[in-house]
PDB file of C-alpha atoms in Angstrom:
ATOM      1  CA  MET A  22     -57.507  37.581  72.375  1.00  0.00           C
ATOM      2  CA  MET A  23     -55.746  38.877  69.304  1.00  0.00           C
ATOM      3  CA  TYR A  24     -52.305  37.385  68.721  1.00  0.00           C
ATOM      4  CA  GLU A  25     -49.621  40.033  68.897  1.00  0.00           C
ATOM      5  CA  PHE A  26     -46.802  38.484  66.838  1.00  0.00           C
ATOM      6  CA  PRO A  27     -44.022  39.204  69.401  1.00  0.00           C
ATOM      7  CA  ARG A  28     -41.123  38.156  67.168  1.00  0.00           C
ATOM      8  CA  LEU A  29     -42.300  40.139  64.168  1.00  0.00           C
ATOM      9  CA  THR A  30     -43.159  43.096  66.318  1.00  0.00           C
ATOM     10  CA  ALA A  31     -39.535  43.139  67.530  1.00  0.00           C
ATOM     11  CA  HIS A  32     -38.586  43.437  63.815  1.00  0.00           C
ATOM     12  CA  HIS A  33     -41.053  46.351  63.433  1.00  0.00           C
ATOM     13  CA  ILE A  34     -43.183  44.374  60.982  1.00  0.00           C
ATOM     14  CA  GLN A  35     -46.810  45.395  60.610  1.00  0.00           C
ATOM     15  CA  THR A  36     -49.068  42.327  60.670  1.00  0.00           C
ATOM     16  CA  THR A  37     -52.601  41.502  59.439  1.00  0.00           C
ATOM     17  CA  ASP A  38     -54.437  38.226  59.958  1.00  0.00           C
ATOM     18  CA  GLN A  39     -57.582  37.599  57.875  1.00  0.00           C
ATOM     19  CA  PRO A  40     -60.151  34.783  58.070  1.00  0.00           C
ATOM     20  CA  VAL A  41     -60.382  34.310  54.326  1.00  0.00           C
ATOM     21  CA  VAL A  42     -58.444  35.877  51.417  1.00  0.00           C
ATOM     22  CA  THR A  43     -57.977  34.987  47.756  1.00  0.00           C
ATOM     23  CA  SER A  44     -54.198  34.847  47.979  1.00  0.00           C
ATOM     24  CA  THR A  45     -51.837  36.416  50.526  1.00  0.00           C
ATOM     25  CA  ASN A  46     -49.221  36.901  47.854  1.00  0.00           C
ATOM     26  CA  GLU A  47     -51.575  38.742  45.545  1.00  0.00           C
ATOM     27  CA  MET A  48     -52.860  40.920  48.435  1.00  0.00           C
ATOM     28  CA  ALA A  49     -49.282  41.722  49.419  1.00  0.00           C
ATOM     29  CA  LYS A  50     -48.269  42.703  45.877  1.00  0.00           C
ATOM     30  CA  GLU A  51     -51.178  45.124  45.671  1.00  0.00           C
ATOM     31  CA  ARG A  52     -50.450  46.643  49.090  1.00  0.00           C
ATOM     32  CA  LEU A  53     -46.770  46.933  48.301  1.00  0.00           C
ATOM     33  CA  LYS A  54     -47.640  49.399  45.560  1.00  0.00           C
ATOM     34  CA  VAL A  55     -48.643  51.990  48.212  1.00  0.00           C
ATOM     35  CA  LYS A  56     -46.492  50.987  51.249  1.00  0.00           C
ATOM     36  CA  ASP A  57     -42.774  51.519  51.687  1.00  0.00           C
ATOM     37  CA  GLN A  58     -42.447  49.557  54.999  1.00  0.00           C
ATOM     38  CA  PRO A  59     -42.285  45.779  55.420  1.00  0.00           C
ATOM     39  CA  PHE A  60     -45.478  44.033  56.390  1.00  0.00           C
ATOM     40  CA  LEU A  61     -47.018  40.562  56.756  1.00  0.00           C
ATOM     41  CA  ILE A  62     -50.439  39.225  55.728  1.00  0.00           C
ATOM     42  CA  SER A  63     -51.672  35.876  57.056  1.00  0.00           C
ATOM     43  CA  ALA A  64     -54.965  34.036  56.636  1.00  0.00           C
ATOM     44  CA  ARG A  65     -56.873  31.026  57.958  1.00  0.00           C
ATOM     45  CA  GLN A  66     -57.932  30.146  54.388  1.00  0.00           C
ATOM     46  CA  GLN A  67     -57.097  31.044  50.821  1.00  0.00           C
ATOM     47  CA  THR A  68     -59.562  30.600  48.005  1.00  0.00           C
ATOM     48  CA  ALA A  69     -57.055  31.159  45.228  1.00  0.00           C
ATOM     49  CA  GLY A  70     -53.730  30.309  46.769  1.00  0.00           C
ATOM     50  CA  HIS A  71     -51.098  29.465  44.116  1.00  0.00           C
ATOM     51  CA  GLY A  72     -47.540  28.398  43.693  1.00  0.00           C
ATOM     52  CA  LYS A  73     -45.026  28.467  40.906  1.00  0.00           C
ATOM     53  CA  THR A  74     -46.417  28.645  37.342  1.00  0.00           C
ATOM     54  CA  SER A  75     -49.842  29.537  38.863  1.00  0.00           C
ATOM     55  CA  ARG A  76     -50.382  26.011  40.221  1.00  0.00           C
ATOM     56  CA  LYS A  77     -53.221  26.045  42.702  1.00  0.00           C
ATOM     57  CA  PHE A  78     -52.168  25.622  46.360  1.00  0.00           C
ATOM     58  CA  TYR A  79     -54.967  23.942  48.367  1.00  0.00           C
ATOM     59  CA  SER A  80     -55.497  26.163  51.454  1.00  0.00           C
ATOM     60  CA  PRO A  81     -58.460  25.033  53.561  1.00  0.00           C
ATOM     61  CA  ALA A  82     -59.318  26.656  56.919  1.00  0.00           C
ATOM     62  CA  GLY A  83     -58.092  25.008  60.087  1.00  0.00           C
ATOM     63  CA  SER A  84     -55.469  22.944  58.237  1.00  0.00           C
ATOM     64  CA  GLY A  85     -52.479  25.158  57.513  1.00  0.00           C
ATOM     65  CA  ALA A  86     -50.574  28.446  57.933  1.00  0.00           C
ATOM     66  CA  TYR A  87     -50.776  30.679  54.857  1.00  0.00           C
ATOM     67  CA  PHE A  88     -48.788  33.991  54.971  1.00  0.00           C
ATOM     68  CA  THR A  89     -46.762  36.426  52.970  1.00  0.00           C
ATOM     69  CA  LEU A  90     -44.031  38.761  54.018  1.00  0.00           C
ATOM     70  CA  ALA A  91     -43.537  41.825  51.822  1.00  0.00           C
ATOM     71  CA  LEU A  92     -40.183  43.609  51.803  1.00  0.00           C
ATOM     72  CA  PRO A  93     -39.485  46.893  49.904  1.00  0.00           C
ATOM     73  CA  PHE A  94     -36.449  46.608  47.650  1.00  0.00           C
ATOM     74  CA  SER A  95     -34.362  48.838  49.998  1.00  0.00           C
ATOM     75  CA  TYR A  96     -34.643  46.106  52.721  1.00  0.00           C
ATOM     76  CA  LEU A  97     -33.116  43.335  50.653  1.00  0.00           C
ATOM     77  CA  ALA A  98     -29.553  42.350  51.512  1.00  0.00           C
ATOM     78  CA  LYS A  99     -29.539  39.224  49.405  1.00  0.00           C
ATOM     79  CA  SER A 100     -30.330  38.443  45.795  1.00  0.00           C
ATOM     80  CA  ALA A 101     -33.807  37.149  44.796  1.00  0.00           C
ATOM     81  CA  GLY A 102     -32.459  33.630  44.329  1.00  0.00           C
ATOM     82  CA  GLN A 103     -30.863  33.684  47.787  1.00  0.00           C
ATOM     83  CA  VAL A 104     -34.130  34.985  49.303  1.00  0.00           C
ATOM     84  CA  THR A 105     -35.992  31.852  48.058  1.00  0.00           C
ATOM     85  CA  VAL A 106     -33.322  29.568  49.479  1.00  0.00           C
ATOM     86  CA  THR A 107     -33.279  31.485  52.791  1.00  0.00           C
ATOM     87  CA  ALA A 108     -37.074  31.195  53.001  1.00  0.00           C
ATOM     88  CA  ALA A 109     -36.843  27.408  52.653  1.00  0.00           C
ATOM     89  CA  VAL A 110     -34.102  27.141  55.286  1.00  0.00           C
ATOM     90  CA  ALA A 111     -36.035  29.355  57.704  1.00  0.00           C
ATOM     91  CA  ALA A 112     -39.098  27.099  57.429  1.00  0.00           C
ATOM     92  CA  TYR A 113     -37.002  23.956  57.693  1.00  0.00           C
ATOM     93  CA  GLU A 114     -35.189  25.089  60.869  1.00  0.00           C
ATOM     94  CA  VAL A 115     -38.339  26.247  62.651  1.00  0.00           C
ATOM     95  CA  LEU A 116     -40.568  23.318  61.671  1.00  0.00           C
ATOM     96  CA  SER A 117     -37.910  20.654  62.351  1.00  0.00           C
ATOM     97  CA  LYS A 118     -37.808  21.795  65.971  1.00  0.00           C
ATOM     98  CA  GLN A 119     -41.586  21.868  66.369  1.00  0.00           C
ATOM     99  CA  PHE A 120     -42.488  18.604  64.689  1.00  0.00           C
ATOM    100  CA  THR A 121     -41.065  15.124  65.095  1.00  0.00           C
ATOM    101  CA  VAL A 122     -41.515  14.003  61.471  1.00  0.00           C
ATOM    102  CA  PRO A 123     -38.458  14.019  59.122  1.00  0.00           C
ATOM    103  CA  ILE A 124     -38.411  17.080  56.900  1.00  0.00           C
ATOM    104  CA  THR A 125     -36.262  17.661  53.820  1.00  0.00           C
ATOM    105  CA  ILE A 126     -35.887  20.573  51.353  1.00  0.00           C
ATOM    106  CA  LYS A 127     -36.722  20.010  47.681  1.00  0.00           C
ATOM    107  CA  TRP A 128     -35.006  22.390  45.216  1.00  0.00           C
ATOM    108  CA  VAL A 129     -35.950  25.037  44.737  1.00  0.00           C
ATOM    109  CA  ASN A 130     -38.684  26.015  47.180  1.00  0.00           C
ATOM    110  CA  ASP A 131     -40.594  23.100  48.758  1.00  0.00           C
ATOM    111  CA  LEU A 132     -40.337  21.106  51.967  1.00  0.00           C
ATOM    112  CA  TYR A 133     -41.157  17.389  51.899  1.00  0.00           C
ATOM    113  CA  CYS A 134     -41.960  14.754  54.505  1.00  0.00           C
ATOM    114  CA  GLU A 135     -42.019  11.082  53.608  1.00  0.00           C
ATOM    115  CA  ARG A 136     -42.118  11.843  49.856  1.00  0.00           C
ATOM    116  CA  LYS A 137     -45.035  14.220  50.180  1.00  0.00           C
ATOM    117  CA  LYS A 138     -45.073  18.038  49.958  1.00  0.00           C
ATOM    118  CA  VAL A 139     -45.732  19.732  53.305  1.00  0.00           C
ATOM    119  CA  VAL A 140     -44.617  23.295  52.582  1.00  0.00           C
ATOM    120  CA  GLY A 141     -44.735  25.449  49.438  1.00  0.00           C
ATOM    121  CA  ILE A 142     -42.834  28.727  49.109  1.00  0.00           C
ATOM    122  CA  LEU A 143     -43.230  31.372  46.478  1.00  0.00           C
ATOM    123  CA  ALA A 144     -41.060  34.462  46.179  1.00  0.00           C
ATOM    124  CA  GLU A 145     -42.210  37.054  43.627  1.00  0.00           C
ATOM    125  CA  MET A 146     -40.604  40.348  42.639  1.00  0.00           C
ATOM    126  CA  GLU A 147     -42.950  43.278  42.354  1.00  0.00           C
ATOM    127  CA  MET A 148     -42.009  45.861  39.749  1.00  0.00           C
ATOM    128  CA  THR A 149     -42.826  49.562  39.278  1.00  0.00           C
ATOM    129  CA  ALA A 150     -44.472  50.986  36.171  1.00  0.00           C
ATOM    130  CA  ASN A 151     -40.973  51.811  34.952  1.00  0.00           C
ATOM    131  CA  ASN A 152     -39.988  48.180  35.380  1.00  0.00           C
ATOM    132  CA  GLN A 153     -37.813  48.879  38.399  1.00  0.00           C
ATOM    133  CA  PRO A 154     -37.897  46.540  41.378  1.00  0.00           C
ATOM    134  CA  ARG A 155     -40.349  47.769  44.039  1.00  0.00           C
ATOM    135  CA  GLY A 156     -39.856  44.890  46.438  1.00  0.00           C
ATOM    136  CA  ILE A 157     -40.285  41.243  46.959  1.00  0.00           C
ATOM    137  CA  VAL A 158     -43.108  39.161  48.483  1.00  0.00           C
ATOM    138  CA  VAL A 159     -42.355  35.834  50.027  1.00  0.00           C
ATOM    139  CA  GLY A 160     -45.276  33.490  50.681  1.00  0.00           C
ATOM    140  CA  TRP A 161     -45.370  30.274  52.694  1.00  0.00           C
ATOM    141  CA  GLY A 162     -48.106  27.639  52.652  1.00  0.00           C
ATOM    142  CA  ILE A 163     -47.562  25.125  55.466  1.00  0.00           C
ATOM    143  CA  ASN A 164     -49.701  21.982  55.738  1.00  0.00           C
ATOM    144  CA  LEU A 165     -50.042  21.594  59.525  1.00  0.00           C
ATOM    145  CA  ALA A 166     -52.854  19.026  59.905  1.00  0.00           C
ATOM    146  CA  ALA A 167     -55.007  17.109  57.482  1.00  0.00           C
ATOM    147  CA  PRO A 168     -58.341  18.753  56.793  1.00  0.00           C
ATOM    148  CA  THR A 169     -61.588  17.055  57.860  1.00  0.00           C
ATOM    149  CA  ALA A 170     -62.976  17.227  54.329  1.00  0.00           C
ATOM    150  CA  PRO A 171     -61.648  14.762  51.719  1.00  0.00           C
ATOM    151  CA  LEU A 172     -58.670  15.975  49.680  1.00  0.00           C
ATOM    152  CA  PRO A 173     -59.094  16.682  45.938  1.00  0.00           C
ATOM    153  CA  PRO A 174     -58.171  13.473  44.113  1.00  0.00           C
ATOM    154  CA  ALA A 175     -55.117  15.118  42.467  1.00  0.00           C
ATOM    155  CA  LEU A 176     -53.573  15.841  45.881  1.00  0.00           C
ATOM    156  CA  GLN A 177     -54.236  12.602  47.697  1.00  0.00           C
ATOM    157  CA  LEU A 178     -50.904  11.036  46.688  1.00  0.00           C
ATOM    158  CA  ARG A 179     -48.858  14.287  46.781  1.00  0.00           C
ATOM    159  CA  ALA A 180     -49.899  16.370  49.784  1.00  0.00           C
ATOM    160  CA  GLY A 181     -48.555  15.604  53.247  1.00  0.00           C
ATOM    161  CA  TRP A 182     -49.087  17.039  56.731  1.00  0.00           C
ATOM    162  CA  LEU A 183     -46.734  17.820  59.526  1.00  0.00           C
ATOM    163  CA  GLY A 184     -49.089  16.815  62.343  1.00  0.00           C
ATOM    164  CA  THR A 185     -52.056  14.598  62.998  1.00  0.00           C
ATOM    165  CA  THR A 186     -54.120  16.777  65.277  1.00  0.00           C
ATOM    166  CA  SER A 187     -56.027  19.987  64.346  1.00  0.00           C
ATOM    167  CA  ILE A 188     -54.538  23.332  65.282  1.00  0.00           C
ATOM    168  CA  ASP A 189     -56.158  26.493  66.635  1.00  0.00           C
ATOM    169  CA  ASP A 190     -55.483  30.043  65.539  1.00  0.00           C
ATOM    170  CA  HIS A 191     -53.044  30.743  68.309  1.00  0.00           C
ATOM    171  CA  GLN A 192     -50.889  27.792  67.326  1.00  0.00           C
ATOM    172  CA  ARG A 193     -51.116  28.725  63.659  1.00  0.00           C
ATOM    173  CA  LEU A 194     -50.044  32.303  64.299  1.00  0.00           C
ATOM    174  CA  GLN A 195     -47.229  31.188  66.591  1.00  0.00           C
ATOM    175  CA  ILE A 196     -45.814  29.282  63.589  1.00  0.00           C
ATOM    176  CA  VAL A 197     -46.317  32.240  61.292  1.00  0.00           C
ATOM    177  CA  ASP A 198     -44.504  34.481  63.719  1.00  0.00           C
ATOM    178  CA  ALA A 199     -41.647  32.014  64.230  1.00  0.00           C
ATOM    179  CA  VAL A 200     -41.012  31.219  60.533  1.00  0.00           C
ATOM    180  CA  ALA A 201     -41.266  34.824  59.256  1.00  0.00           C
ATOM    181  CA  ALA A 202     -39.094  36.233  62.061  1.00  0.00           C
ATOM    182  CA  HIS A 203     -36.448  33.542  61.594  1.00  0.00           C
ATOM    183  CA  PHE A 204     -36.410  34.333  57.887  1.00  0.00           C
ATOM    184  CA  LEU A 205     -35.677  37.982  58.733  1.00  0.00           C
ATOM    185  CA  ASP A 206     -32.969  36.932  61.212  1.00  0.00           C
ATOM    186  CA  LEU A 207     -31.278  34.830  58.556  1.00  0.00           C
ATOM    187  CA  LEU A 208     -31.463  37.626  56.004  1.00  0.00           C
ATOM    188  CA  ALA A 209     -29.904  40.077  58.372  1.00  0.00           C
ATOM    189  CA  ASN A 210     -27.391  37.966  60.280  1.00  0.00           C
ATOM    190  CA  ALA A 211     -26.577  34.624  58.664  1.00  0.00           C
ATOM    191  CA  SER A 212     -23.938  34.111  56.055  1.00  0.00           C
ATOM    192  CA  TRP A 213     -24.873  32.764  52.671  1.00  0.00           C
ATOM    193  CA  LYS A 214     -22.394  29.944  53.401  1.00  0.00           C
ATOM    194  CA  HIS A 215     -24.350  28.832  56.458  1.00  0.00           C
ATOM    195  CA  ILE A 216     -27.721  29.042  54.712  1.00  0.00           C
ATOM    196  CA  LEU A 217     -26.472  27.110  51.780  1.00  0.00           C
ATOM    197  CA  GLN A 218     -24.928  24.384  53.965  1.00  0.00           C
ATOM    198  CA  VAL A 219     -28.285  23.720  55.577  1.00  0.00           C
ATOM    199  CA  TYR A 220     -30.033  23.816  52.211  1.00  0.00           C
ATOM    200  CA  GLN A 221     -27.541  21.294  50.737  1.00  0.00           C
ATOM    201  CA  ALA A 222     -27.325  18.987  53.730  1.00  0.00           C
ATOM    202  CA  HIS A 223     -31.103  18.367  53.900  1.00  0.00           C
ATOM    203  CA  GLN A 224     -31.800  18.177  50.219  1.00  0.00           C
ATOM    204  CA  TYR A 225     -34.678  15.824  49.245  1.00  0.00           C
ATOM    205  CA  LEU A 226     -33.354  15.171  45.711  1.00  0.00           C
ATOM    206  CA  ILE A 227     -30.101  13.390  46.719  1.00  0.00           C
ATOM    207  CA  ASN A 228     -29.544  10.137  44.753  1.00  0.00           C
ATOM    208  CA  LYS A 229     -32.742  10.640  42.735  1.00  0.00           C
ATOM    209  CA  LEU A 230     -33.417  10.439  38.969  1.00  0.00           C
ATOM    210  CA  LEU A 231     -35.009  13.776  37.963  1.00  0.00           C
ATOM    211  CA  LEU A 232     -36.844  15.460  35.174  1.00  0.00           C
ATOM    212  CA  VAL A 233     -36.122  19.218  35.130  1.00  0.00           C
ATOM    213  CA  ASP A 234     -38.575  21.458  33.239  1.00  0.00           C
ATOM    214  CA  THR A 235     -37.319  24.959  32.504  1.00  0.00           C
ATOM    215  CA  GLY A 236     -40.243  25.906  30.282  1.00  0.00           C
ATOM    216  CA  ALA A 237     -37.944  25.902  27.270  1.00  0.00           C
ATOM    217  CA  GLU A 238     -36.743  22.308  27.631  1.00  0.00           C
ATOM    218  CA  ARG A 239     -37.033  19.122  29.707  1.00  0.00           C
ATOM    219  CA  VAL A 240     -33.847  17.498  30.938  1.00  0.00           C
ATOM    220  CA  ARG A 241     -33.487  14.071  32.494  1.00  0.00           C
ATOM    221  CA  GLY A 242     -30.623  13.275  34.841  1.00  0.00           C
ATOM    222  CA  TYR A 243     -29.476  12.223  38.249  1.00  0.00           C
ATOM    223  CA  PHE A 244     -29.102  14.718  41.093  1.00  0.00           C
ATOM    224  CA  ASP A 245     -25.478  15.721  41.391  1.00  0.00           C
ATOM    225  CA  HIS A 246     -25.266  18.658  43.774  1.00  0.00           C
ATOM    226  CA  ILE A 247     -26.526  22.145  44.672  1.00  0.00           C
ATOM    227  CA  THR A 248     -24.020  24.741  43.506  1.00  0.00           C
ATOM    228  CA  ASP A 249     -22.614  27.591  45.634  1.00  0.00           C
ATOM    229  CA  ASP A 250     -25.133  29.876  43.963  1.00  0.00           C
ATOM    230  CA  GLY A 251     -28.070  27.597  44.882  1.00  0.00           C
ATOM    231  CA  TRP A 252     -28.427  26.186  41.379  1.00  0.00           C
ATOM    232  CA  LEU A 253     -29.434  22.561  40.748  1.00  0.00           C
ATOM    233  CA  CYS A 254     -26.764  20.429  39.018  1.00  0.00           C
ATOM    234  CA  VAL A 255     -27.789  17.138  37.405  1.00  0.00           C
ATOM    235  CA  GLN A 256     -25.766  14.518  35.637  1.00  0.00           C
ATOM    236  CA  THR A 257     -27.252  13.766  32.246  1.00  0.00           C
ATOM    237  CA  ASP A 258     -26.198  11.324  29.525  1.00  0.00           C
ATOM    238  CA  ASN A 259     -24.422  14.280  27.866  1.00  0.00           C
ATOM    239  CA  GLY A 260     -22.664  15.477  31.010  1.00  0.00           C
ATOM    240  CA  PRO A 261     -23.477  17.820  33.891  1.00  0.00           C
ATOM    241  CA  ARG A 262     -26.102  20.548  33.572  1.00  0.00           C
ATOM    242  CA  ALA A 263     -26.830  23.346  36.057  1.00  0.00           C
ATOM    243  CA  PHE A 264     -30.208  25.097  36.358  1.00  0.00           C
ATOM    244  CA  MET A 265     -30.963  28.382  38.041  1.00  0.00           C
ATOM    245  CA  THR A 266     -34.723  27.952  37.955  1.00  0.00           C
ATOM    246  CA  GLY A 267     -37.356  25.506  36.833  1.00  0.00           C
ATOM    247  CA  THR A 268     -39.597  22.745  38.168  1.00  0.00           C
ATOM    248  CA  VAL A 269     -38.268  19.275  39.032  1.00  0.00           C
ATOM    249  CA  ARG A 270     -40.031  15.980  39.264  1.00  0.00           C
ATOM    250  CA  GLU A 271     -38.690  12.749  40.654  1.00  0.00           C
ATOM    251  CA  LEU A 272     -38.746   9.803  38.155  1.00  0.00           C
ATOM    252  CA  VAL A 273     -39.333   6.341  39.575  1.00  0.00           C
TER     253      VAL A 273
END
């Protein structure tokens, strides 16, 4: 029986679930060019899933939930930076209730469990030919259970899993429905103060020595705090520095 996405249906979101796609984000960006209503694309497997800076996101069938919610610009009530933080909080709040493992949020858009990444989130703005914002696509890749095939060597020490038993399509789509709908609820009804408090309180980077890479520079320093705008503040040898975007790596 086809899953009906009851929570997303209540939000009037059109849904599509595919067995295999290249990337749900890339499909959503193409479809957003011709659609002016919000929609969601999910898949059992991605062959070209990717995260920030085009890093490949391993997306085997039967192992995770891979999905993208596309929102036309007129539907956005928060800034793009706040959307990314809200997407992380939505995943954290839903998954923390469904799984018993400890989950934390790693600035800016990952969830970790026991020092390994279990959720990747990628929010991308889609622009018109006139360089005006058309909308935003928000993609989640959630590692639900370890695949039966061996992991690529590069992921064996970095990828984690929320559960130990395999999942079926119904369970996968229940999680897709719950996370995406909770994200929409937070966008519409939650204050930025509440969202930020959750994001700050469950931050993975607390007390850690970090290397922040902005693309233009690399900065080493200790985690200090997350600002009221969702920026990362680190304490360097030359004083505090705040970063709006970038990638961050823990130094041992």
